Amino acid sequence: MSHEIEADFVSDYYNEAVQCQKCTSFQSRGGDGFCGEANSEVPPTGHCDFFQSKD
């Protein structure tokens, strides 16, 4: 993550409402998930402490 403090990341998070795919930092790239905050690939079902809802 670009923050000085690392965020806890879970690759298969149970709560669909706050998974990576619903975060403002998530981008879909050819079926793969990418996190702009972490600047790395992430699974759509992941979650971290820096989650910000698109809604």
PDB file of C-alpha atoms in Angstrom:
ATOM      1  CA  MET A   1       0.000   0.000   0.000  1.00  0.00           C
ATOM      2  CA  SER A   2       1.145   3.536  -0.546  1.00  0.00           C
ATOM      3  CA  HIS A   3       0.397   4.408   3.087  1.00  0.00           C
ATOM      4  CA  GLU A   4       3.159   4.315   5.687  1.00  0.00           C
ATOM      5  CA  ILE A   5       1.076   1.920   7.786  1.00  0.00           C
ATOM      6  CA  GLU A   6       0.371  -1.424   6.115  1.00  0.00           C
ATOM      7  CA  ALA A   7      -3.242  -2.548   5.835  1.00  0.00           C
ATOM      8  CA  ASP A   8      -4.372  -6.021   6.818  1.00  0.00           C
ATOM      9  CA  PHE A   9      -5.430  -7.818   3.632  1.00  0.00           C
ATOM     10  CA  VAL A  10      -7.723 -10.834   3.320  1.00  0.00           C
ATOM     11  CA  SER A  11      -7.824 -12.466  -0.111  1.00  0.00           C
ATOM     12  CA  ASP A  12     -11.250 -14.115   0.307  1.00  0.00           C
ATOM     13  CA  TYR A  13     -13.359 -11.840   2.510  1.00  0.00           C
ATOM     14  CA  TYR A  14     -16.756 -13.117   3.728  1.00  0.00           C
ATOM     15  CA  ASN A  15     -18.703  -9.823   3.442  1.00  0.00           C
ATOM     16  CA  GLU A  16     -19.485  -9.182  -0.250  1.00  0.00           C
ATOM     17  CA  ALA A  17     -20.490  -5.562   0.440  1.00  0.00           C
ATOM     18  CA  VAL A  18     -16.887  -4.600   1.298  1.00  0.00           C
ATOM     19  CA  GLN A  19     -14.874  -6.776  -1.087  1.00  0.00           C
ATOM     20  CA  CYS A  20     -12.245  -5.245  -3.386  1.00  0.00           C
ATOM     21  CA  GLN A  21     -14.591  -5.271  -6.371  1.00  0.00           C
ATOM     22  CA  LYS A  22     -16.733  -2.633  -4.597  1.00  0.00           C
ATOM     23  CA  CYS A  23     -13.815  -0.368  -3.631  1.00  0.00           C
ATOM     24  CA  THR A  24     -12.874   2.906  -5.325  1.00  0.00           C
ATOM     25  CA  SER A  25      -9.271   1.650  -5.774  1.00  0.00           C
ATOM     26  CA  PHE A  26     -10.298  -1.523  -7.637  1.00  0.00           C
ATOM     27  CA  GLN A  27      -9.957  -1.786 -11.407  1.00  0.00           C
ATOM     28  CA  SER A  28     -10.785  -4.731 -13.637  1.00  0.00           C
ATOM     29  CA  ARG A  29      -8.034  -5.482 -16.129  1.00  0.00           C
ATOM     30  CA  GLY A  30      -8.985  -8.245 -18.541  1.00  0.00           C
ATOM     31  CA  GLY A  31     -10.753 -10.276 -15.880  1.00  0.00           C
ATOM     32  CA  ASP A  32      -8.028  -9.731 -13.292  1.00  0.00           C
ATOM     33  CA  GLY A  33      -8.393  -7.353 -10.383  1.00  0.00           C
ATOM     34  CA  PHE A  34      -5.948  -4.530  -9.784  1.00  0.00           C
ATOM     35  CA  CYS A  35      -5.731  -2.223  -6.773  1.00  0.00           C
ATOM     36  CA  GLY A  36      -4.598   1.315  -7.524  1.00  0.00           C
ATOM     37  CA  GLU A  37      -3.854   1.914  -3.836  1.00  0.00           C
ATOM     38  CA  ALA A  38      -1.592  -1.138  -3.493  1.00  0.00           C
ATOM     39  CA  ASN A  39      -0.400  -0.877  -7.107  1.00  0.00           C
ATOM     40  CA  SER A  40      -0.735  -4.642  -7.470  1.00  0.00           C
ATOM     41  CA  GLU A  41      -3.093  -7.395  -8.563  1.00  0.00           C
ATOM     42  CA  VAL A  42      -5.790  -8.353  -6.056  1.00  0.00           C
ATOM     43  CA  PRO A  43      -8.666 -10.828  -6.150  1.00  0.00           C
ATOM     44  CA  PRO A  44     -12.138  -9.297  -6.552  1.00  0.00           C
ATOM     45  CA  THR A  45     -13.168 -11.040  -3.303  1.00  0.00           C
ATOM     46  CA  GLY A  46     -10.374  -9.494  -1.210  1.00  0.00           C
ATOM     47  CA  HIS A  47     -10.586  -6.759   1.422  1.00  0.00           C
ATOM     48  CA  CYS A  48      -8.165  -4.437   3.265  1.00  0.00           C
ATOM     49  CA  ASP A  49      -8.304  -1.698   5.899  1.00  0.00           C
ATOM     50  CA  PHE A  50      -8.164   1.057   3.258  1.00  0.00           C
ATOM     51  CA  PHE A  51     -11.471  -0.013   1.657  1.00  0.00           C
ATOM     52  CA  GLN A  52     -13.603   2.891   0.375  1.00  0.00           C
ATOM     53  CA  SER A  53     -17.015   2.054  -1.056  1.00  0.00           C
ATOM     54  CA  LYS A  54     -17.890   3.118  -4.620  1.00  0.00           C
ATOM     55  CA  ASP A  55     -21.475   3.725  -3.472  1.00  0.00           C
TER      56      ASP A  55
END
